[in-house]
Coordinates of C-alpha atoms in Angstrom, one line a residue:
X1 CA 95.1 112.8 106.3
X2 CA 92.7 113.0 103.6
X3 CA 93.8 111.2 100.5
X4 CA 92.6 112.1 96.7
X5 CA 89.1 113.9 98.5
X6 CA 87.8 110.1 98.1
X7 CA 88.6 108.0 101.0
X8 CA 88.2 109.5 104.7
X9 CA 90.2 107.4 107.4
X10 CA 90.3 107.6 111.1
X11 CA 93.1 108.8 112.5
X12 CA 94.2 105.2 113.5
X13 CA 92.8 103.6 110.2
X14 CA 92.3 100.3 110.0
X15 CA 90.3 98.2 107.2
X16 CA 87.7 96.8 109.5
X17 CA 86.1 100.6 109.6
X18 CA 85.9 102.8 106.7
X19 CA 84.2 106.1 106.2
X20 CA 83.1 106.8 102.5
X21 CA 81.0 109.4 101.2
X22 CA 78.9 109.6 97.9
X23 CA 77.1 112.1 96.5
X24 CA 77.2 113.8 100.4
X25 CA 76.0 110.3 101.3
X26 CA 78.4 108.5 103.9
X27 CA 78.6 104.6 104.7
X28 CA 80.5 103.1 107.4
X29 CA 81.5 99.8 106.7
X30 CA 81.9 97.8 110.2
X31 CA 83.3 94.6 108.6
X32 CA 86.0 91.7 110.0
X33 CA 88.5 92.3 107.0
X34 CA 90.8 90.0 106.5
X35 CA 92.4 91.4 103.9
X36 CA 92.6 94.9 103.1
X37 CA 96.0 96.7 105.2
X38 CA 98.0 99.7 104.3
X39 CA 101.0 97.6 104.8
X40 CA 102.0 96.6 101.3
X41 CA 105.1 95.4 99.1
X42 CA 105.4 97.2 95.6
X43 CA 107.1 96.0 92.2
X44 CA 109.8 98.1 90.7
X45 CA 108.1 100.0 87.5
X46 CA 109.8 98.6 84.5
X47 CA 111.6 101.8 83.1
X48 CA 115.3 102.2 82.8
X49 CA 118.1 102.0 80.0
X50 CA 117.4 100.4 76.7
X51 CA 118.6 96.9 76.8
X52 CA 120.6 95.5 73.8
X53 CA 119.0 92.6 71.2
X54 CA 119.9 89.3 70.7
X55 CA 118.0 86.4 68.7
X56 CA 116.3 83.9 70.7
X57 CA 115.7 80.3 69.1
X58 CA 112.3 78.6 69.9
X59 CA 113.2 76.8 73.7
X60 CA 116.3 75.0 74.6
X61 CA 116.0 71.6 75.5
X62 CA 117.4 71.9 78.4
X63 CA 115.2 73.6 81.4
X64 CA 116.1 75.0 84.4
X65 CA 114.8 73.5 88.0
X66 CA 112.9 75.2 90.0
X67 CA 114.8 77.0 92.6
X68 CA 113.9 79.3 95.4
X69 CA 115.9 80.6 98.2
X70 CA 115.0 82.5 100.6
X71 CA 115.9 86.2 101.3
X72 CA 116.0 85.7 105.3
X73 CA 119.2 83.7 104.7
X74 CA 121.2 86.1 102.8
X75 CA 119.9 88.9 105.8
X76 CA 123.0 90.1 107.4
X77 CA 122.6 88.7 111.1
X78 CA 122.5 92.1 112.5
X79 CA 119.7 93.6 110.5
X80 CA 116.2 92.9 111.8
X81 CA 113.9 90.2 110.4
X82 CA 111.4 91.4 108.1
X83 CA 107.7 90.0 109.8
X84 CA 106.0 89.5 106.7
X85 CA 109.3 87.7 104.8
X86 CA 109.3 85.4 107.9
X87 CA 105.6 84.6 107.5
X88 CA 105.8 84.0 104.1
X89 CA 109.1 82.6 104.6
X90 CA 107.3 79.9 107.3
X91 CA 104.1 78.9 105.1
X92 CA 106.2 78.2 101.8
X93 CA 108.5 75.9 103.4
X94 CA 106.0 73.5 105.0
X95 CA 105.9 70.0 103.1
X96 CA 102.1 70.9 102.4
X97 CA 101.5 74.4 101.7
X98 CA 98.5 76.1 103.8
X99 CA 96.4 77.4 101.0
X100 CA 94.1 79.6 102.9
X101 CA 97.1 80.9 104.5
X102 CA 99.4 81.7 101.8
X103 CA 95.9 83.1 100.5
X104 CA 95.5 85.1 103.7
X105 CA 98.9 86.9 103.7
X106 CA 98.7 87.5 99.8
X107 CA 95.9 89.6 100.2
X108 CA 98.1 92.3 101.5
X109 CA 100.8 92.2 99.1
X110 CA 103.6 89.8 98.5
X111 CA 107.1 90.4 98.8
X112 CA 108.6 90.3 95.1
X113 CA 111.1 87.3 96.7
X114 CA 108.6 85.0 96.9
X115 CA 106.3 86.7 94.6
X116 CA 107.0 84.3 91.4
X117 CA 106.8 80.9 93.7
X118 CA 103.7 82.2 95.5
X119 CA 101.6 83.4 92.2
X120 CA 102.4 79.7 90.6
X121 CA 100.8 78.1 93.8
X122 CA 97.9 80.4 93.9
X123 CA 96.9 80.1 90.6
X124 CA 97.3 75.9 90.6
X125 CA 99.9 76.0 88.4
X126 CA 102.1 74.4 91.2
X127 CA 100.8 71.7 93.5
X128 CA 100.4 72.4 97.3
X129 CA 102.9 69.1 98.2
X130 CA 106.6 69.8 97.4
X131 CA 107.4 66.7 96.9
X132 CA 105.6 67.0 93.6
X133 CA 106.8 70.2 92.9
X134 CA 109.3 69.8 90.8
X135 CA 108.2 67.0 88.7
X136 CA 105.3 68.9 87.9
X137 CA 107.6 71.4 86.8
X138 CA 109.6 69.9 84.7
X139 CA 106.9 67.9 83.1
X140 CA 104.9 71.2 82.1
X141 CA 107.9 72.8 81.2
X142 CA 108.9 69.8 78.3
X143 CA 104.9 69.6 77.3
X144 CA 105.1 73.1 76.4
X145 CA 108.9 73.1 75.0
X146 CA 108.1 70.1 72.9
X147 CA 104.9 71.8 71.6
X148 CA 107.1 75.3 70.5
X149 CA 109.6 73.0 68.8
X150 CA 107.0 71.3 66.8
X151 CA 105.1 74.2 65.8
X152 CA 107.7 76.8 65.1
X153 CA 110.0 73.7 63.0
X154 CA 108.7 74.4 59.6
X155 CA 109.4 78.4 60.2
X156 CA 106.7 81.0 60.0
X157 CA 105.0 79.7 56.3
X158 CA 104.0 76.9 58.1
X159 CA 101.9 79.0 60.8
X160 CA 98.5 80.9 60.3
X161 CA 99.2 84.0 58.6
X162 CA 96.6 85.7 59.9
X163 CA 96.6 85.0 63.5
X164 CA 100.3 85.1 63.4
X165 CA 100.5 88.8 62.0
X166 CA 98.3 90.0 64.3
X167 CA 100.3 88.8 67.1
X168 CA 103.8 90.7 66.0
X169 CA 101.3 93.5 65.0
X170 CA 100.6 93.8 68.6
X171 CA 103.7 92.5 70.5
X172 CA 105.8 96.0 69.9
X173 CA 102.3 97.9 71.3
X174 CA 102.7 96.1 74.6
X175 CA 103.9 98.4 77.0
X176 CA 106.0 100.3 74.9
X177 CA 107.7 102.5 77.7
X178 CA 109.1 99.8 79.0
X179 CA 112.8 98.5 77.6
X180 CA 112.4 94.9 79.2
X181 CA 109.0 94.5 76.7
X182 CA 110.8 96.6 74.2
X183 CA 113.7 94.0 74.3
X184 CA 113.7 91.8 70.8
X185 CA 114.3 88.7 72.9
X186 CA 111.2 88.8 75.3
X187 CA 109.0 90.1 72.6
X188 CA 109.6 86.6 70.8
X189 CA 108.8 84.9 73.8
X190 CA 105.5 86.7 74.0
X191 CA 105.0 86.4 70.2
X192 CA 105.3 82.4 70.8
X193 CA 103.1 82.3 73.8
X194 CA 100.1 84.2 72.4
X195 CA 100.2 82.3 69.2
X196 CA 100.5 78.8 71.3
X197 CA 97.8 79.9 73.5
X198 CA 95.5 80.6 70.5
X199 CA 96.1 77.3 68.6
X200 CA 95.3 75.7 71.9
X201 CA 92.1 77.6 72.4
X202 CA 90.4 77.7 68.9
X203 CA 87.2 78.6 70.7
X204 CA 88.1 82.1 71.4
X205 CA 91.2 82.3 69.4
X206 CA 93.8 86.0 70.1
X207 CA 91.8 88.7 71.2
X208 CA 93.6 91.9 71.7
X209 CA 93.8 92.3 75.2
X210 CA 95.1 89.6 75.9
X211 CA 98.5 90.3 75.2
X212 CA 98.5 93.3 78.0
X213 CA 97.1 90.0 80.5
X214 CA 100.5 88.0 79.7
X215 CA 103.1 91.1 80.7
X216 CA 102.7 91.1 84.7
X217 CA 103.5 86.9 84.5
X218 CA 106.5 87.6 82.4
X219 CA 107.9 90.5 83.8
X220 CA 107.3 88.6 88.2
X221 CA 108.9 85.6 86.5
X222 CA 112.2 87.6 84.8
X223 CA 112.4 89.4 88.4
X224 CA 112.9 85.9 90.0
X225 CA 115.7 85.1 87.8
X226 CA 117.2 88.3 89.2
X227 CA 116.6 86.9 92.7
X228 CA 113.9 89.8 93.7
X229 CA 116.5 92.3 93.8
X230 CA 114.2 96.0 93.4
X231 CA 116.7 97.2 90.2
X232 CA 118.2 94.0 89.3
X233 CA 116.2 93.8 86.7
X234 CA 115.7 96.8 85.2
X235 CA 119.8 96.8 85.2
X236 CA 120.3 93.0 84.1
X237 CA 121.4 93.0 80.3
X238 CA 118.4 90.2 79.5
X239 CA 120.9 88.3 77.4
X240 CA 122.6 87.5 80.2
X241 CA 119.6 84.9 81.4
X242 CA 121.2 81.8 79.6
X243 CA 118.6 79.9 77.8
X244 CA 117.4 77.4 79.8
X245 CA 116.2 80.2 82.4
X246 CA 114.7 82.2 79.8
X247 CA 112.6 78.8 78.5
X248 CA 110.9 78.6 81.7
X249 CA 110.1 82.0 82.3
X250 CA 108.3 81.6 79.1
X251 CA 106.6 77.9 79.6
X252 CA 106.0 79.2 83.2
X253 CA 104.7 82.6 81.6
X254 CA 102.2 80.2 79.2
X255 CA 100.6 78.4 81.4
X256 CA 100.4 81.0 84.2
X257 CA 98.3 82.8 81.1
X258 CA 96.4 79.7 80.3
X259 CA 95.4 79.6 83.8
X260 CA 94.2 83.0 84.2
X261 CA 92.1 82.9 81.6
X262 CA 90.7 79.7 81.9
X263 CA 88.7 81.1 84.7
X264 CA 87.5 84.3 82.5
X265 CA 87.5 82.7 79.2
X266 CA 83.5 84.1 78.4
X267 CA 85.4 87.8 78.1
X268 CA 87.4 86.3 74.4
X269 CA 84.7 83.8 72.9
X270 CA 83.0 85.3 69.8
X271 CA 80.5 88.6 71.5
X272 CA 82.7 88.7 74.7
X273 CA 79.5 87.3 76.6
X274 CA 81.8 87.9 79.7
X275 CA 82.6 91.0 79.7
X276 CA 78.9 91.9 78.4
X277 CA 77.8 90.4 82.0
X278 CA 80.3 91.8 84.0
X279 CA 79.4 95.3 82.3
X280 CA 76.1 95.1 83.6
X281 CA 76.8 94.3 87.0
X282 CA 78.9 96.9 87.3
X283 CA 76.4 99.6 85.9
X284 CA 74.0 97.9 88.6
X285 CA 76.7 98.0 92.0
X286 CA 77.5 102.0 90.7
X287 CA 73.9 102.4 90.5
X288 CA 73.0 100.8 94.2
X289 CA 76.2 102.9 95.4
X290 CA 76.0 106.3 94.3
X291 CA 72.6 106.9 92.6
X292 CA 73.1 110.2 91.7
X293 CA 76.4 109.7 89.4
X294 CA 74.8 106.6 87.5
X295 CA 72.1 108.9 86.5
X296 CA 74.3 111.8 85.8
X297 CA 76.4 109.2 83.1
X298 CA 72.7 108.4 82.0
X299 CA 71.4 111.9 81.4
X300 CA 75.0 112.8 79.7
X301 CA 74.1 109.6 77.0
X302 CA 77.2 108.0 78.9
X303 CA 76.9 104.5 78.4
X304 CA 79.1 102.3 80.6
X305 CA 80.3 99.9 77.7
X306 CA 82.0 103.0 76.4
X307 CA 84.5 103.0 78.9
X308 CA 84.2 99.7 80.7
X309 CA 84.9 97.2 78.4
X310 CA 88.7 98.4 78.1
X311 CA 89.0 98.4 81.8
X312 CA 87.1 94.5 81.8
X313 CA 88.8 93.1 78.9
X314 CA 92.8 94.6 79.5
X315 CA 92.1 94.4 83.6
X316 CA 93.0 97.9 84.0
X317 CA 96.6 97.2 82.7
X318 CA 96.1 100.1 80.0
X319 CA 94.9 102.7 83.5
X320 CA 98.0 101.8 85.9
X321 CA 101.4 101.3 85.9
X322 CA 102.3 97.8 85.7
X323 CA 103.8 98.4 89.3
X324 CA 100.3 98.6 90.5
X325 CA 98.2 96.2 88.5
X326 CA 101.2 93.4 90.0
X327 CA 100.5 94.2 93.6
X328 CA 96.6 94.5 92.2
X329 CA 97.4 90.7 91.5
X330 CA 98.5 89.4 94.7
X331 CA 94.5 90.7 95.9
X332 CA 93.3 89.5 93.2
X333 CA 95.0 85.7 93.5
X334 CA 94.1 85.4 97.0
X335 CA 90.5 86.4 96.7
X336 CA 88.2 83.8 94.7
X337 CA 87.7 84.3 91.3
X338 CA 89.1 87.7 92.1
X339 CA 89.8 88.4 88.1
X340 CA 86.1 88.1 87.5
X341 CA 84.2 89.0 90.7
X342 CA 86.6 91.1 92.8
X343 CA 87.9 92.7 89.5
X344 CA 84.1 94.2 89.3
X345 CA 84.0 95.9 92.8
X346 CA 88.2 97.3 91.6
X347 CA 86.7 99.0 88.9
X348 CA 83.1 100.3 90.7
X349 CA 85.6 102.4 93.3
X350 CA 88.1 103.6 90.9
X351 CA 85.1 105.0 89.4
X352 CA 83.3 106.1 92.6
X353 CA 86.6 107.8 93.4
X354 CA 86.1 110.7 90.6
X355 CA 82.3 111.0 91.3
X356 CA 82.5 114.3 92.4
X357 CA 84.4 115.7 89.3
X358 CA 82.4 113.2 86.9
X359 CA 78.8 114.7 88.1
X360 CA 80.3 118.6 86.9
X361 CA 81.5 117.7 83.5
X362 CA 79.3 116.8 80.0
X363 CA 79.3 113.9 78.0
X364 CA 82.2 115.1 75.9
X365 CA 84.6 115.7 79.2
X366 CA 83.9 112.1 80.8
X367 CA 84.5 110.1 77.7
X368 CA 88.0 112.1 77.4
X369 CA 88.4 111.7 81.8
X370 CA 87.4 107.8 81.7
X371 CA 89.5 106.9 78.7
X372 CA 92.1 108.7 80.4
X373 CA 91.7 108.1 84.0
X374 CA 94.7 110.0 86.2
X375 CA 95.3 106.8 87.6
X376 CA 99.1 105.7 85.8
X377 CA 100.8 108.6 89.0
X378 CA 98.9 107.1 91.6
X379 CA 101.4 106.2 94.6
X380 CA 100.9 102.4 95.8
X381 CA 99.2 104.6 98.8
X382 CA 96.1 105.3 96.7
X383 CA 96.2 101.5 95.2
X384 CA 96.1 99.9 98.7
X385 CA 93.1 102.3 99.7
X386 CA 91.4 101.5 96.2
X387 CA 91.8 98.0 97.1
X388 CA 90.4 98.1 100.8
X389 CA 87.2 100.5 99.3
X390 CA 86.9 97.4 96.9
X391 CA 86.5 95.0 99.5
X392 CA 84.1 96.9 101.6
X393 CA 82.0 97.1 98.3
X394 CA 82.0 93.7 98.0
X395 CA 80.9 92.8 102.0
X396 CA 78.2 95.5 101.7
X397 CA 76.6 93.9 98.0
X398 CA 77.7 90.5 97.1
X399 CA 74.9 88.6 96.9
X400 CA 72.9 92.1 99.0
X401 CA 69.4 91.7 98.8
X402 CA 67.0 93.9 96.5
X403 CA 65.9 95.8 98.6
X404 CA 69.7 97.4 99.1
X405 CA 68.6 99.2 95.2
X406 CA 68.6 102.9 95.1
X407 CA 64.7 104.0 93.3

């Protein structure tokens, strides 16, 4: 089956052999992947009815323990067991979780039960022993309750004008298709959490951008409270979720954040030196890859900050549905520093993927095609395979030698 004209599989396709072509040039990856699969768990896009208003006071006092159950259990005895629940079901229970296991069967997609648990571990939010689990919990849950409180006490005089505006400027922008971002209630979480975020990090301060970053921990951590259930919460009236569940989806949702961009924090200090670095490299992989399209973009006066830094800075989230950049994540969380590395070799193939059509259009059509890719229909199909290409990239250059350079 040939799927988009870009990637070429074997009849039995399997990661560890991949057939590409550039430009009419073909390379066969013959790699041990551990990773890359077509079997794959999905998120729920967040569209449905529009969800009523409430107000939402700064956090509750009270916050909500940390709970997980597990989906095998409420399995009706007579329906099969899903593998890849029971493997995930085996490495979060152990006292001590496996890290480079639970990183291993990430890679491929995590089931949106255990996706909220499993992203908090990955990222370091959560520690590995669960006897410390919960303390850790609740402890970071207060620090950041106690800070809102403080800060948000004296009303919104008391805050910085400036930074604060911006903020509610772009909270309503942030996916605007979907009614759970649309709802008044989550937008003030998000409002709070940006604005804490930026008083915490002076250095680089609110960047737009960043508010895109914070949707896909908010809207994993709201699905949780709704128990994984694939419509539950698109469905769920959101002020339903009493308080105390809705506070730490929000501390949760902050430091999740925090963490994230603590390990790309060069792509918001003043210049964006990050993204400026990652820029290059990427020009340079597309270059080594598929010659004949980097030169095409440079002949057209394309240059690849034009459409680049958008897909750098917002991590794609403004090119795919949110249903895709969340499964994106679970690759990304399991591979290291996948937002900053792996994120590189993500964007190299989605561009690859339109080289053909890129090399018979001028400057004017690209710029309109890249800041519009046809990316937000793809089927998680096409996200998988974009995901494996990725990886193969990465084996075949990472650290290649020079001599790997196209002249």
């Amino acid at each position: 089956m040939e799927s988009s004209g870009f990637w070429r599989r074997t009849p039995a396709f399997t990661p560890s052999k991949i057939h590409v072509e550039y430009s009419g040039q073909t390379i066969t990856a013959d790699t041990a992947v551990r990773g890359p699969s077509l079997q794959r768990t999905s998120s729920p896009e967040p569209t449905s009815r529009p969800l009523t208003a409430t107000s939402q006071s700064p956090l509750s006092d009270q916050l909500s323990p940390l709970s997980i159950q597990s989906p095998l259990s409420a399995q009706s005895p007579h329906m099969p067991v899903d593998p890849t629940l029971e493997k995930f079901h085996g490495a979060l229970g152990a006292a001590t979780i496996d890290l480079a296991l639970l990183q291993k069967l990430s890679w491929t997609g995590v089931p949106r039960e255990y996706r909220a648990i499993t992203w908090q571990l990955l990222m370091g939010y959560l520690p590995l022993a669960s006897t410390r689990r919960a303390g850790t919990l609740q402890r970071k849950r207060k620090e950041y309750g106690d800070w809102v409180r403080q800060t948000f006490a004296r009303g919104e005089d008391a805050l910085d004008r400036v930074l604060w505006r911006q903020i509610q400027v772009d909270v309503p922008r942030t996916s605007p298709g979907s009614p759970v971002f649309q709802h008044p209630r989550v937008q003030r979480c998000l409002e709070r959490i940006l604005y804490a975020w930026a008083a915490r990090h002076p250095a680089s301060g609110y960047v737009q951008g960043i508010n895109d970053l914070l949707t896909p921990f908010v809207y994993v951590f709201l699905e949780a409270e709704c128990n994984g259930d694939t419509t539950a919460l698109d469905r769920a009236d959101l002020d339903a979720i009493d308080d105390a569940r809705m506070d730490g989806v929000e501390a949760d949702s902050f430091w999740s954040l925090s963490k994230l961009l603590d390990g790309i924090q060069d792509n918001y200090t003043h210049a964006q030196p990050g993204i400026q670095r990652q820029i290059v490299k990427l020009k340079d992989l597309v270059t080594r890859v598929d010659h004949a399209l980097a030169a095409h973009l440079h002949n057209e006066g394309v240059e690849f900050v034009q459409f680049a830094f958008r897909w750098i800075n917002c991590l794609l989230m403004r090119e795919l549905r949110l249903a895709s950049i969340i499964r994106m994540w679970d690759t990304y969380l399991a591979e290291p520093n996948g937002f900053a590395t792996f994120h590189i070799y993500v964007c190299a193939a989605m561009l690859l993927k339109w080289s053909a059509q890129l090399r018979a259009m001028d400057f004017q059509q690209i710029m309109l095609f890249l800041q519009q890719p046809p990316a937000l229909q793809w089927p998680a199909e096409d996200v998988e395979l974009l995901l494996s290409e990725a990886y193969m990239l990465k084996c075949l250059y990472h650290d290649a030698p020079r001599h790997l350079h196209k002249n």
